[in-house]
Coordinates of C-alpha atoms in Angstrom, one line a residue:
Chain N
M1237 CA 85.2 87.7 61.7
S1238 CA 81.1 88.7 60.0
I1239 CA 80.0 85.3 58.6
N1240 CA 76.4 85.3 57.2
F1241 CA 75.7 82.4 59.9
G1242 CA 71.4 82.5 58.8
Q1243 CA 72.5 81.0 55.4
A1244 CA 75.4 78.4 56.9
M1245 CA 72.9 76.8 58.9
S1246 CA 70.7 75.9 56.1
D1247 CA 73.2 74.5 54.2
V1248 CA 74.4 72.4 57.2
P1249 CA 73.3 68.9 57.8
M1250 CA 71.5 67.9 60.4
V1251 CA 73.7 66.6 62.6
D1252 CA 75.9 69.2 63.1
I1253 CA 73.3 71.1 63.7
D1254 CA 75.0 71.2 67.4
N1255 CA 78.4 72.0 66.8
S1256 CA 77.3 75.2 64.3
G1257 CA 74.5 76.2 67.3
L1258 CA 77.8 76.1 69.9
S1259 CA 79.6 78.1 66.6
E1260 CA 77.7 80.6 66.1
E1261 CA 77.4 81.5 69.5
I1262 CA 81.4 81.9 70.1
H1263 CA 81.3 83.9 66.9
G1264 CA 78.6 85.8 68.0
Q1265 CA 80.8 86.4 71.6
W1266 CA 83.9 87.5 69.0
R1267 CA 81.0 89.6 66.6
M1268 CA 80.5 91.4 70.1
A1269 CA 84.0 91.9 70.8
L1270 CA 84.9 93.3 68.0
R1271 CA 81.9 96.2 68.0
R1272 CA 83.3 96.8 71.4
F1273 CA 86.2 97.4 70.5
R1274 CA 85.5 99.8 67.3
R1275 CA 83.2 101.8 69.3
D1276 CA 86.4 102.5 71.5
R1277 CA 88.0 106.0 70.0
L1278 CA 90.7 105.3 71.8
A1279 CA 91.6 102.1 71.3
M1280 CA 90.7 102.8 67.4
F1281 CA 93.1 105.6 67.5
G1282 CA 95.8 103.9 69.0
L1283 CA 96.1 100.8 66.7
I1284 CA 95.3 102.7 63.2
T1285 CA 98.1 105.6 64.1
F1286 CA 100.9 102.3 65.8
L1287 CA 99.8 100.4 62.0
T1288 CA 100.1 103.6 59.7
I1289 CA 103.9 104.0 61.7
L1290 CA 104.4 100.4 61.0
L1291 CA 103.9 100.7 57.5
I1292 CA 105.6 103.4 56.6
A1293 CA 108.1 102.3 58.6
T1294 CA 108.0 99.1 56.2
I1295 CA 107.8 100.7 53.2
Y1296 CA 110.4 103.2 53.6
T1297 CA 112.8 101.1 54.7
F1298 CA 111.8 98.6 52.1
V1299 CA 112.3 101.2 48.6
N1300 CA 115.8 102.4 51.2
P1301 CA 117.2 99.7 52.1
A1302 CA 120.1 101.4 53.2
G1303 CA 119.0 104.9 54.6
W1304 CA 119.2 104.3 57.9
S1305 CA 123.3 103.5 58.1
E1306 CA 124.1 105.6 54.9
L1307 CA 125.8 109.2 56.5
T1308 CA 125.5 112.0 54.6
T1309 CA 127.7 115.7 53.8
S1310 CA 124.9 117.4 56.1
F1311 CA 126.1 116.9 59.6
N1312 CA 124.0 118.2 62.7
Q1313 CA 121.2 120.4 60.3
P1314 CA 117.6 120.9 62.3
P1315 CA 114.6 119.0 60.3
S1316 CA 114.1 119.9 57.4
W1317 CA 112.3 118.6 54.2
N1318 CA 115.4 116.7 53.3
H1319 CA 116.0 115.3 56.3
L1320 CA 112.2 115.4 58.8
F1321 CA 114.3 114.3 61.8
G1322 CA 116.9 116.3 60.9
T1323 CA 120.7 115.1 60.9
T1324 CA 122.9 113.9 63.9
G1325 CA 126.7 114.6 64.0
S1326 CA 128.0 112.3 61.7
G1327 CA 125.9 113.0 59.0
L1328 CA 122.8 110.2 59.8
D1329 CA 119.3 110.6 58.5
L1330 CA 117.1 110.3 61.9
F1331 CA 114.2 109.8 60.2
S1332 CA 114.9 106.2 58.6
A1333 CA 117.1 105.6 61.4
C1334 CA 113.9 106.8 64.0
L1335 CA 111.5 104.3 61.3
K1336 CA 114.4 101.6 61.2
G1337 CA 113.9 101.2 65.3
A1338 CA 110.7 101.7 65.8
Q1339 CA 110.9 99.1 63.0
Q1340 CA 113.6 96.9 65.2
D1341 CA 111.4 97.6 68.6
V1342 CA 108.2 96.3 67.2
I1343 CA 109.5 92.8 65.9
I1344 CA 111.7 92.3 69.4
A1345 CA 108.5 93.2 71.1
F1346 CA 106.7 91.0 68.7
V1347 CA 108.7 88.0 69.1
V1348 CA 108.6 88.6 73.3
A1349 CA 105.2 88.8 73.2
S1350 CA 104.6 85.4 71.8
I1351 CA 107.8 83.7 73.9
S1352 CA 105.7 84.7 76.7
M1353 CA 102.2 84.1 75.6
V1354 CA 103.3 80.4 74.8
L1355 CA 104.7 80.1 77.9
G1356 CA 103.3 82.1 80.1
T1357 CA 99.8 79.6 79.4
I1358 CA 101.6 76.6 79.7
A1359 CA 103.2 77.3 82.4
G1360 CA 100.4 78.7 83.8
G1361 CA 97.9 76.5 82.9
V1362 CA 99.5 73.3 83.7
A1363 CA 100.3 74.4 87.1
G1364 CA 96.7 75.7 87.7
Y1365 CA 95.5 72.3 86.5
Y1366 CA 97.6 69.9 88.1
K1367 CA 97.5 72.0 90.7
G1368 CA 100.7 69.9 93.5
S1369 CA 104.0 70.0 92.9
I1370 CA 104.4 70.9 89.3
D1371 CA 102.6 74.7 91.0
A1372 CA 104.5 74.7 93.9
V1373 CA 108.2 74.6 90.9
V1374 CA 106.3 76.7 88.5
M1375 CA 105.4 79.3 91.9
R1376 CA 108.3 80.0 93.2
F1377 CA 109.9 80.4 89.9
V1378 CA 107.6 83.2 89.5
D1379 CA 108.1 84.9 93.0
L1380 CA 112.0 84.8 92.3
L1381 CA 111.2 87.1 89.5
L1382 CA 108.6 88.7 91.5
V1383 CA 111.3 89.6 94.9
I1384 CA 114.2 90.8 92.2
P1385 CA 113.8 93.6 89.9
L1386 CA 113.3 92.3 86.2
L1387 CA 116.1 95.3 85.0
A1388 CA 118.5 94.1 87.3
I1389 CA 118.4 90.6 86.5
L1390 CA 118.3 91.6 82.2
I1391 CA 121.6 93.6 83.5
V1392 CA 123.1 90.9 84.0
L1393 CA 122.2 88.2 81.6
S1394 CA 122.7 90.9 78.7
R1395 CA 126.6 91.2 79.7
I1396 CA 127.0 88.0 80.5
F1397 CA 125.7 87.4 76.9
A1398 CA 127.9 90.4 75.6
G1399 CA 130.4 88.3 74.5
S1400 CA 129.2 86.6 72.1
G1401 CA 127.5 89.4 70.6
N1402 CA 124.7 91.5 71.3
S1403 CA 121.9 90.4 68.2
W1404 CA 118.6 91.7 68.4
W1405 CA 117.3 88.0 69.2
M1406 CA 118.7 87.5 72.1
I1407 CA 118.1 90.5 73.2
A1408 CA 114.5 89.4 72.3
I1409 CA 114.4 86.2 74.0
L1410 CA 116.4 86.8 77.0
I1411 CA 113.6 89.2 77.6
G1412 CA 111.0 86.7 76.9
L1413 CA 112.3 84.3 78.8
L1414 CA 111.8 86.0 82.0
S1415 CA 108.6 88.0 81.1
W1416 CA 106.3 84.8 80.8
T1417 CA 105.2 85.2 84.7
Y1418 CA 103.0 87.7 84.6
I1419 CA 100.7 85.7 81.9
A1420 CA 101.5 83.0 84.0
R1421 CA 99.8 84.2 87.0
L1422 CA 96.9 85.4 85.8
V1423 CA 96.3 82.2 83.5
R1424 CA 97.1 79.4 86.7
A1425 CA 94.6 82.2 88.5
E1426 CA 91.7 81.5 85.9
F1427 CA 92.5 78.2 85.9
L1428 CA 92.0 77.7 89.8
S1429 CA 88.5 78.6 89.5
L1430 CA 87.6 77.1 85.7
R1431 CA 88.7 73.9 86.6
E1432 CA 86.4 73.3 89.5
R1433 CA 83.6 73.8 86.7
T1434 CA 81.2 71.3 85.5
F1435 CA 82.3 71.6 81.9
V1436 CA 85.3 70.2 82.8
E1437 CA 83.7 67.0 85.1
A1438 CA 82.0 66.5 81.6
A1439 CA 84.9 66.3 79.8
T1440 CA 87.0 64.2 82.4
A1441 CA 83.6 62.1 82.5
L1442 CA 83.8 61.6 78.4
G1443 CA 87.7 60.2 79.1
A1444 CA 89.4 63.4 78.0
G1445 CA 93.2 63.5 79.5
G1446 CA 94.3 67.1 80.9
R1447 CA 96.4 68.1 77.7
R1448 CA 92.9 67.7 75.6
I1449 CA 91.1 69.9 78.6
I1450 CA 93.8 72.3 79.1
F1451 CA 94.1 73.1 75.4
K1452 CA 90.1 72.6 74.2
H1453 CA 88.3 73.7 77.4
L1454 CA 90.2 75.6 79.8
V1455 CA 92.7 77.8 77.2
P1456 CA 89.7 78.7 74.4
N1457 CA 87.6 80.3 78.2
A1458 CA 90.8 81.8 79.5
I1459 CA 91.5 83.4 76.0
G1460 CA 90.4 87.3 77.0
T1461 CA 92.9 86.7 79.2
I1462 CA 95.6 85.5 77.5
I1463 CA 95.5 87.9 74.6
V1464 CA 95.1 90.8 77.0
N1465 CA 98.1 90.4 78.9
T1466 CA 99.4 89.4 75.2
T1467 CA 99.6 92.9 74.5
L1468 CA 100.6 94.5 77.8
T1469 CA 103.7 92.4 77.3
V1470 CA 104.4 93.9 74.0
S1471 CA 104.5 97.2 76.0
G1472 CA 106.1 96.2 78.5
A1473 CA 109.0 94.8 76.5
M1474 CA 109.6 97.7 74.3
L1475 CA 109.6 99.9 77.8
L1476 CA 112.6 97.1 79.0
E1477 CA 114.0 96.6 75.7
S1478 CA 114.5 100.3 75.5
T1479 CA 115.6 101.1 78.6
L1480 CA 118.6 98.5 78.4
S1481 CA 119.6 100.0 75.0
F1482 CA 119.8 103.3 76.6
L1483 CA 122.0 101.4 79.2
G1484 CA 124.3 100.0 76.2
L1485 CA 123.0 96.9 77.5
G1486 CA 120.5 96.0 74.1
I1487 CA 120.7 96.9 70.9
V1488 CA 124.2 98.2 69.9
P1489 CA 125.7 100.7 66.8
P1490 CA 125.7 99.0 64.5
Q1491 CA 122.2 98.1 65.0
V1492 CA 119.5 100.4 65.7
S1493 CA 116.6 101.1 68.4
L1494 CA 114.9 104.2 69.9
G1495 CA 116.9 103.6 73.3
M1496 CA 119.9 103.5 71.5
L1497 CA 119.4 106.1 69.5
V1498 CA 118.2 108.4 72.8
Q1499 CA 121.1 107.2 74.3
E1500 CA 123.2 108.7 71.4
G1501 CA 121.0 112.1 71.2
Q1502 CA 121.2 112.9 75.0
D1503 CA 124.4 114.7 74.6
S1504 CA 123.7 116.9 72.5
A1505 CA 119.6 117.1 73.7
T1506 CA 120.1 121.3 74.1
T1507 CA 121.9 122.6 71.3
Q1508 CA 120.2 120.2 68.5
P1509 CA 116.9 118.6 71.0
W1510 CA 115.6 117.1 67.7
L1511 CA 118.1 114.2 68.0
F1512 CA 116.4 113.4 71.7
A1513 CA 112.9 114.1 70.7
F1514 CA 112.4 112.4 68.1
P1515 CA 113.3 108.9 69.1
A1516 CA 111.7 109.7 72.5
G1517 CA 108.7 110.8 71.1
M1518 CA 108.6 107.7 68.4
L1519 CA 109.1 105.5 71.1
L1520 CA 106.2 107.1 73.4
V1521 CA 103.7 106.9 70.7
L1522 CA 104.2 103.3 69.7
I1523 CA 104.2 102.4 73.7
L1524 CA 101.2 104.4 74.2
C1525 CA 99.2 103.2 71.5
V1526 CA 99.8 99.3 72.4
F1527 CA 98.2 100.6 75.8
F1528 CA 95.3 102.2 74.0
I1529 CA 94.9 98.9 71.8
G1530 CA 95.4 97.0 75.2
D1531 CA 92.4 98.7 77.5
G1532 CA 90.0 98.4 74.6
L1533 CA 90.8 94.7 73.7
Q1534 CA 90.4 94.3 77.1
N1535 CA 86.9 96.0 78.2
A1536 CA 86.3 94.5 74.4
L1537 CA 86.9 90.6 75.6
D1538 CA 86.6 91.0 79.6
P1539 CA 84.4 94.2 80.3
R1540 CA 84.2 92.8 83.9
K1541 CA 87.8 93.1 84.8
S1542 CA 88.6 96.7 82.8
R1543 CA 90.9 98.6 84.5
S1544 CA 90.1 102.2 83.3
R1545 CA 86.4 102.6 82.5
A1546 CA 83.5 103.3 84.6
Chain I
M134 CA 99.9 84.5 112.6
L135 CA 103.2 83.8 113.8
R136 CA 103.4 80.5 111.9
F137 CA 101.8 82.6 108.7
I138 CA 105.3 85.0 108.9
G139 CA 107.6 81.8 109.9
K140 CA 105.6 80.0 106.8
R141 CA 106.7 82.9 104.8
L142 CA 110.5 83.8 106.0
V143 CA 111.2 80.2 105.1
M144 CA 109.9 80.1 102.0
S145 CA 111.7 83.0 100.9
L146 CA 114.7 82.7 102.3
G147 CA 114.4 79.5 99.7
V148 CA 113.7 81.6 97.4
L149 CA 116.7 83.6 98.1
W150 CA 119.2 81.2 98.1
A151 CA 118.4 79.6 95.2
A152 CA 118.4 83.4 93.0
S153 CA 121.9 83.3 94.5
V154 CA 123.0 80.1 93.0
L155 CA 121.8 81.0 89.5
V156 CA 123.1 84.6 89.6
F157 CA 126.2 83.2 90.7
I158 CA 126.8 80.4 88.4
M159 CA 125.3 83.2 85.5
V160 CA 128.2 85.5 86.3
A161 CA 130.8 83.2 87.4
N162 CA 130.4 81.3 84.1
S163 CA 130.3 85.0 81.6
G164 CA 134.2 86.4 81.7
D165 CA 137.6 86.5 82.5
P166 CA 137.6 89.8 85.4
L167 CA 141.4 89.7 85.3
F168 CA 141.4 89.6 81.5
D169 CA 142.6 93.2 80.7
L170 CA 145.0 92.4 83.3
K171 CA 146.2 89.2 82.0
M172 CA 145.9 90.7 78.1
N173 CA 148.7 93.2 79.5
P174 CA 152.2 91.7 78.4
L175 CA 154.0 93.9 81.0
T176 CA 151.9 92.1 83.9
P177 CA 154.1 89.5 85.6
K178 CA 153.0 85.6 85.9
A179 CA 152.7 85.4 89.5
S180 CA 150.6 88.5 90.6
I181 CA 147.9 87.5 87.8
L182 CA 148.4 84.2 89.6
Y183 CA 148.2 86.7 93.5
R184 CA 145.7 88.1 92.0
E185 CA 143.3 84.5 90.9
H186 CA 144.5 83.6 94.9
L187 CA 143.2 86.7 96.4
L188 CA 139.6 86.6 94.4
H189 CA 139.7 82.4 94.6
L190 CA 139.4 82.6 90.9
D191 CA 142.2 79.1 91.6
K192 CA 138.9 77.3 93.0
S193 CA 136.7 75.3 91.3
I194 CA 133.0 77.1 90.9
P195 CA 130.7 75.8 93.5
E196 CA 133.9 76.0 95.9
R197 CA 133.8 79.5 95.1
Y198 CA 129.6 79.1 96.0
W199 CA 130.8 78.2 99.3
I200 CA 133.2 80.6 100.4
W201 CA 130.6 83.6 99.9
F202 CA 128.0 81.9 101.0
T203 CA 129.8 80.8 104.5
G204 CA 130.8 84.3 104.1
V205 CA 127.6 85.4 103.7
L206 CA 126.5 83.5 107.0
H207 CA 129.1 85.6 109.3
G208 CA 127.8 88.7 107.9
D209 CA 130.5 88.7 105.1
F210 CA 130.0 89.6 101.6
G211 CA 133.5 89.5 100.3
K212 CA 135.7 91.4 99.2
T213 CA 135.0 94.5 95.2
L214 CA 137.6 93.0 92.6
H215 CA 140.0 95.7 94.5
G216 CA 140.4 94.2 97.8
V217 CA 137.7 96.6 98.9
P218 CA 135.3 94.9 101.3
V219 CA 131.8 95.3 99.8
G220 CA 129.4 95.7 103.1
P221 CA 129.9 99.0 104.0
Q222 CA 130.5 100.0 100.1
L223 CA 126.9 98.3 100.0
F224 CA 125.4 100.6 103.1
T225 CA 127.4 103.6 101.7
H226 CA 125.5 103.9 98.1
M227 CA 122.2 103.0 100.0
A228 CA 122.7 106.1 102.0
V229 CA 122.7 108.0 98.1
T230 CA 119.9 105.8 97.1
M231 CA 117.5 106.2 99.6
K232 CA 117.8 109.6 99.3
M233 CA 115.6 109.6 96.3
V234 CA 113.5 106.4 97.0
I235 CA 112.4 107.3 100.6
P236 CA 111.0 111.1 99.1
A237 CA 109.8 109.5 96.0
L238 CA 107.7 106.7 97.5
L239 CA 106.0 108.8 99.6
L240 CA 105.3 111.3 97.3
A241 CA 104.1 108.5 94.6
I242 CA 102.1 107.1 97.5
V243 CA 100.3 110.5 98.3
I244 CA 99.8 111.6 94.6
A245 CA 98.6 108.3 93.5
I246 CA 95.7 108.0 96.5
S247 CA 94.3 111.2 96.2
L248 CA 94.3 111.3 92.4
G249 CA 92.9 108.0 91.9
V250 CA 90.5 108.7 94.6
Y251 CA 89.5 112.4 93.1
S252 CA 89.2 110.8 89.9
A253 CA 86.9 108.0 90.6
T254 CA 84.7 110.5 92.1
K255 CA 84.4 112.7 89.0
R256 CA 83.1 108.9 87.0
G257 CA 83.0 110.2 83.3
R258 CA 83.8 113.7 83.7
W259 CA 86.4 115.6 81.3
Q260 CA 88.5 115.6 84.7
D261 CA 88.4 111.8 85.2
K262 CA 89.5 111.3 81.6
G263 CA 92.5 113.6 81.9
V264 CA 93.4 112.1 85.5
T265 CA 93.0 108.3 83.2
F266 CA 94.6 109.8 80.2
T267 CA 98.2 110.8 82.1
S268 CA 98.4 108.2 84.3
F269 CA 98.7 106.0 80.4
L270 CA 100.9 108.7 79.3
F271 CA 103.7 107.9 82.2
L272 CA 102.6 104.7 82.0
A273 CA 103.7 104.7 79.0
T274 CA 106.8 106.7 79.0
P275 CA 110.1 104.6 80.0
V276 CA 111.8 106.1 83.2
F277 CA 115.2 107.4 80.8
V278 CA 113.1 109.4 79.0
V279 CA 111.5 111.2 81.9
G280 CA 114.9 111.5 83.9
L281 CA 116.4 112.8 80.5
F282 CA 113.3 115.5 79.6
L283 CA 113.7 117.7 83.1
K284 CA 117.1 117.5 82.9
F285 CA 117.7 118.9 80.0
F286 CA 114.0 120.9 79.1
V287 CA 113.4 121.9 82.6
A288 CA 116.4 121.9 85.2
I289 CA 119.1 123.1 82.3
P290 CA 116.9 126.0 80.7
I291 CA 115.8 127.7 84.4
D292 CA 119.6 127.4 85.3
Q293 CA 120.4 129.1 82.4
H294 CA 118.2 131.9 83.1
F295 CA 118.8 132.8 86.3
Q296 CA 122.9 131.9 85.6
K297 CA 123.0 130.1 88.7
V298 CA 122.6 126.2 89.7
I299 CA 118.9 125.9 91.4
L300 CA 118.1 122.3 90.4
S301 CA 121.4 120.6 90.2
T302 CA 121.8 118.3 87.4
A303 CA 124.6 116.3 88.9
G304 CA 125.6 113.6 91.8
D305 CA 123.2 113.2 95.4
S306 CA 125.0 117.2 96.9
S307 CA 128.0 119.2 95.8
P308 CA 131.3 118.0 96.9
T309 CA 132.2 121.7 97.3
A310 CA 129.1 122.2 100.2
T311 CA 130.1 122.0 104.1
G312 CA 128.3 123.3 107.1
G313 CA 125.8 121.4 109.2
F314 CA 122.8 119.3 108.2
F315 CA 120.5 122.5 108.6
Q316 CA 123.5 124.5 106.1
R317 CA 122.7 121.8 103.8
I318 CA 119.5 122.0 103.5
P319 CA 119.0 123.9 100.6
D320 CA 122.0 122.2 98.3
M321 CA 120.5 118.5 99.1
L322 CA 116.5 119.9 98.0
S323 CA 118.6 121.4 94.9
H324 CA 120.2 117.7 93.9
M325 CA 117.6 115.5 95.0
T326 CA 114.2 117.6 93.6
L327 CA 114.5 116.5 90.3
P328 CA 115.9 113.0 90.2
T329 CA 112.8 112.5 92.9
M330 CA 110.1 114.0 90.7
T331 CA 111.5 111.3 87.9
L332 CA 111.4 108.4 89.7
V333 CA 107.4 109.5 90.8
L334 CA 106.1 110.3 87.8
A335 CA 107.8 106.5 86.8
V336 CA 105.7 104.4 89.5
F337 CA 103.2 106.4 90.0
S338 CA 100.7 106.2 87.4
S339 CA 99.8 102.5 87.4
W340 CA 98.8 103.3 91.2
V341 CA 96.3 106.2 90.3
I342 CA 94.8 103.6 87.4
Y343 CA 94.4 100.7 90.6
Q344 CA 93.3 103.3 93.1
R345 CA 90.3 104.9 90.5
S346 CA 89.3 101.5 89.8
T347 CA 89.4 100.0 93.5
V348 CA 87.2 103.0 94.8
L349 CA 84.8 103.0 91.6
D350 CA 84.3 98.9 92.4
T351 CA 83.4 100.5 96.1
M352 CA 81.1 103.1 94.7
D353 CA 78.9 100.1 93.7
Q354 CA 78.2 98.3 96.8
D355 CA 74.9 97.8 98.3
Y356 CA 75.9 99.3 101.4
V357 CA 77.3 102.3 100.1
M358 CA 73.8 103.2 98.7
L359 CA 72.3 101.7 102.2
A360 CA 74.2 104.6 103.4
R361 CA 73.1 106.9 100.6
S362 CA 69.8 106.8 101.2
K363 CA 69.8 107.2 104.3
G364 CA 70.3 110.2 104.1
I365 CA 74.2 110.8 104.7
S366 CA 75.9 113.2 103.0
K367 CA 78.0 112.2 100.0
R368 CA 81.2 113.8 101.2
R369 CA 80.7 111.9 104.7
V370 CA 79.7 108.5 102.8
L371 CA 82.9 108.7 100.7
V372 CA 85.4 109.4 103.9
R373 CA 83.9 107.2 106.4
H374 CA 82.2 104.5 104.2
I375 CA 83.8 103.6 100.9
L376 CA 87.6 105.3 101.5
R377 CA 87.5 102.8 104.0
N378 CA 87.5 100.1 102.4
A379 CA 88.5 101.0 99.3
L380 CA 92.6 102.2 100.8
I381 CA 93.1 99.3 102.0
P382 CA 93.9 96.5 98.8
V383 CA 96.6 99.2 97.5
T384 CA 99.4 99.4 99.7
T385 CA 99.4 95.0 98.2
V386 CA 100.1 96.0 94.6
I387 CA 102.4 99.2 96.3
A388 CA 104.7 96.7 98.2
L389 CA 104.9 94.1 94.8
D390 CA 105.9 97.3 92.7
F391 CA 109.0 98.2 95.2
A392 CA 111.0 95.8 93.4
G393 CA 110.2 98.4 90.5
L394 CA 111.2 101.7 92.5
L395 CA 114.8 99.8 92.9
G396 CA 114.6 99.4 88.9
G397 CA 113.8 103.1 88.4
A398 CA 116.3 103.9 90.3
V399 CA 119.5 102.5 88.5
I400 CA 118.1 104.5 85.4
T401 CA 117.1 107.5 87.6
E402 CA 120.9 107.3 88.8
T403 CA 122.9 107.1 85.7
V404 CA 120.5 110.2 84.3
Y405 CA 121.5 112.3 87.4
S406 CA 125.3 110.8 88.0
W407 CA 124.4 109.9 91.9
N408 CA 127.0 107.0 93.2
G409 CA 124.1 105.0 94.8
L410 CA 123.9 101.5 94.8
G411 CA 122.4 101.5 91.1
L412 CA 125.2 102.8 89.5
W413 CA 127.6 100.7 91.6
F414 CA 125.9 97.4 90.7
L415 CA 126.2 98.5 87.2
N416 CA 129.8 99.4 87.3
G417 CA 130.0 95.8 89.4
V418 CA 128.2 94.4 86.4
N419 CA 130.7 96.0 84.1
A420 CA 133.3 94.5 85.7
L421 CA 132.0 91.1 86.3
D422 CA 132.7 91.9 89.8
I423 CA 130.7 89.1 91.2
N424 CA 130.2 89.8 95.1
V425 CA 129.2 93.7 93.8
V426 CA 126.4 92.2 91.9
L427 CA 125.5 89.2 94.8
A428 CA 125.2 91.7 96.9
Y429 CA 122.9 94.3 95.0
L430 CA 120.5 91.7 94.4
M431 CA 120.5 89.7 97.4
F432 CA 119.9 93.4 99.4
T433 CA 117.4 94.7 96.4
A434 CA 115.9 90.9 96.9
T435 CA 115.3 91.4 100.9
T436 CA 113.7 94.6 101.0
V437 CA 111.2 93.3 98.2
I438 CA 110.3 89.9 100.6
I439 CA 110.4 92.2 104.1
F440 CA 107.8 95.0 101.9
N441 CA 105.5 92.0 100.8
L442 CA 105.3 90.7 103.8
L443 CA 104.9 94.1 105.7
A444 CA 102.0 95.0 103.2
D445 CA 100.8 91.3 103.9
L446 CA 100.5 92.2 108.0
A447 CA 99.2 95.6 107.6
Y448 CA 96.2 94.2 105.3
A449 CA 95.1 91.5 108.1
V450 CA 95.2 94.9 110.2
L451 CA 93.2 97.2 108.5
D452 CA 90.6 94.4 107.1
P453 CA 89.8 91.9 110.1
R454 CA 88.5 90.0 107.6
I455 CA 91.3 88.5 106.6
R456 CA 92.8 86.1 108.5
Y457 CA 96.3 84.4 107.5
S458 CA 96.4 80.5 108.6

């Protein structure tokens, strides 16, 4: 990110000077955003905590790949040095299970966010740029998902696909196919105003087609909104997936997720509180971190629309 | 105005109809509700055929949809798999759910608006940071975690400490409770407190953040500065000039979140074993009871649509600048 532009400028031939001047301005914006983000203590805290948990989970499951499913001979043990988070009634080491579950949740959330980002940008972009009947079709679908609780649709869908074995990617695709509407609405709104700007007119005059204008001119201008809301989709996906797993309709044994661990731990929550506290706490911390990152990105990329700052 | 309402209603009915078709096709194709019955070797062939006939399973999916659709137009939501009419069941379960949804909605509105305004008036100070952080914390907490926490670490310790049930954790009322409405109030409170709190904590946080930012936006307007420079006290400016404008936009956000509130009720009912709409729906989904699933979805969608329409109208009444055409 921190390329030395002063030096690069002197090396480039004259012909390219316009282009590099432009890219310097763009990179300058990114650098300013990065600086704003770095100065945001809560966002940096969120990012570092999130990455640390993920790193520990990855290393742990790499070194000890079967740890989360292996049964030990100590049953219902409270947290100790041998079992940091204690063990379950069947002798499962909760520390390994929580790390594996956290990893699973984050992977699902990333898949969901990628699907939502792509679908939301394309659907919202096409609707906002072309308007008319395409817009009407996309927006009616968005309306549909606004009036029925998302959770209710997911409950119906996951029950339907339960027969074919609830694998984690099935859950991820289902949530992804339903949560792009939020991004689509915002991208559409941005495009509706961006498409009237003179640079779009200029591009049209130069003969650029719709696809080129959308992806080369409009998407870069709306990239802040897209990035911020993709981050928020990550946290939304984690909330939805854990809720589904809690209801027994998402991730089911022999796979593991934090929501499922909470569901299994709830029956003995008063006598063995660690069975509830650790998975629930980990879930909470992960989602909170993503929120902080999203909020920091919002302030860094789009300070005008900041939600939580003065 | 009337034309706007009419147009919106027609569009909403279209959305509802499309939703019913999609859900019908999905549920109808998702499995056989009589699977268990058929797996039992002792079931006579004739009774399977009879049940299939009763549930219209011997007809094609478009025919079944048509039967359902014409029924709904006559106010008949069909029968459950066990042959009980769905309509009355919907209303008994709705009465249970509303016992937590309505108090939670009102409480959440009051708490969210006052916290949001308070937080904005303390802009940048520790009170503001505290409110914002708490809001984020609850925004990040899944509903079932809040519910389970209140159940296991608030209700049960209190009940154990006093050696009697002060905060009940199961059901919407005690089956043993007798007497008139006023005699049952203590029992109702004991059952309603925690589920309502859970639902409030599940929805209020995003409204706080939104309310805070609207108040802050309004504070930066020129007319506020003008009012202050005329010598009007801070308090009077806040009440007369800022709040009048800043309380309007949140109505839309609250109305849009009503779907989320009903979704949260599904979880809360599961945690506190309330036999409300949410649990009814979950059982319906598990049993592949198509009429129950459709009745629930149509009911929630209609409620959300009505709420949104009311919010739009309230918006126009509160803010004379807004005109719908």
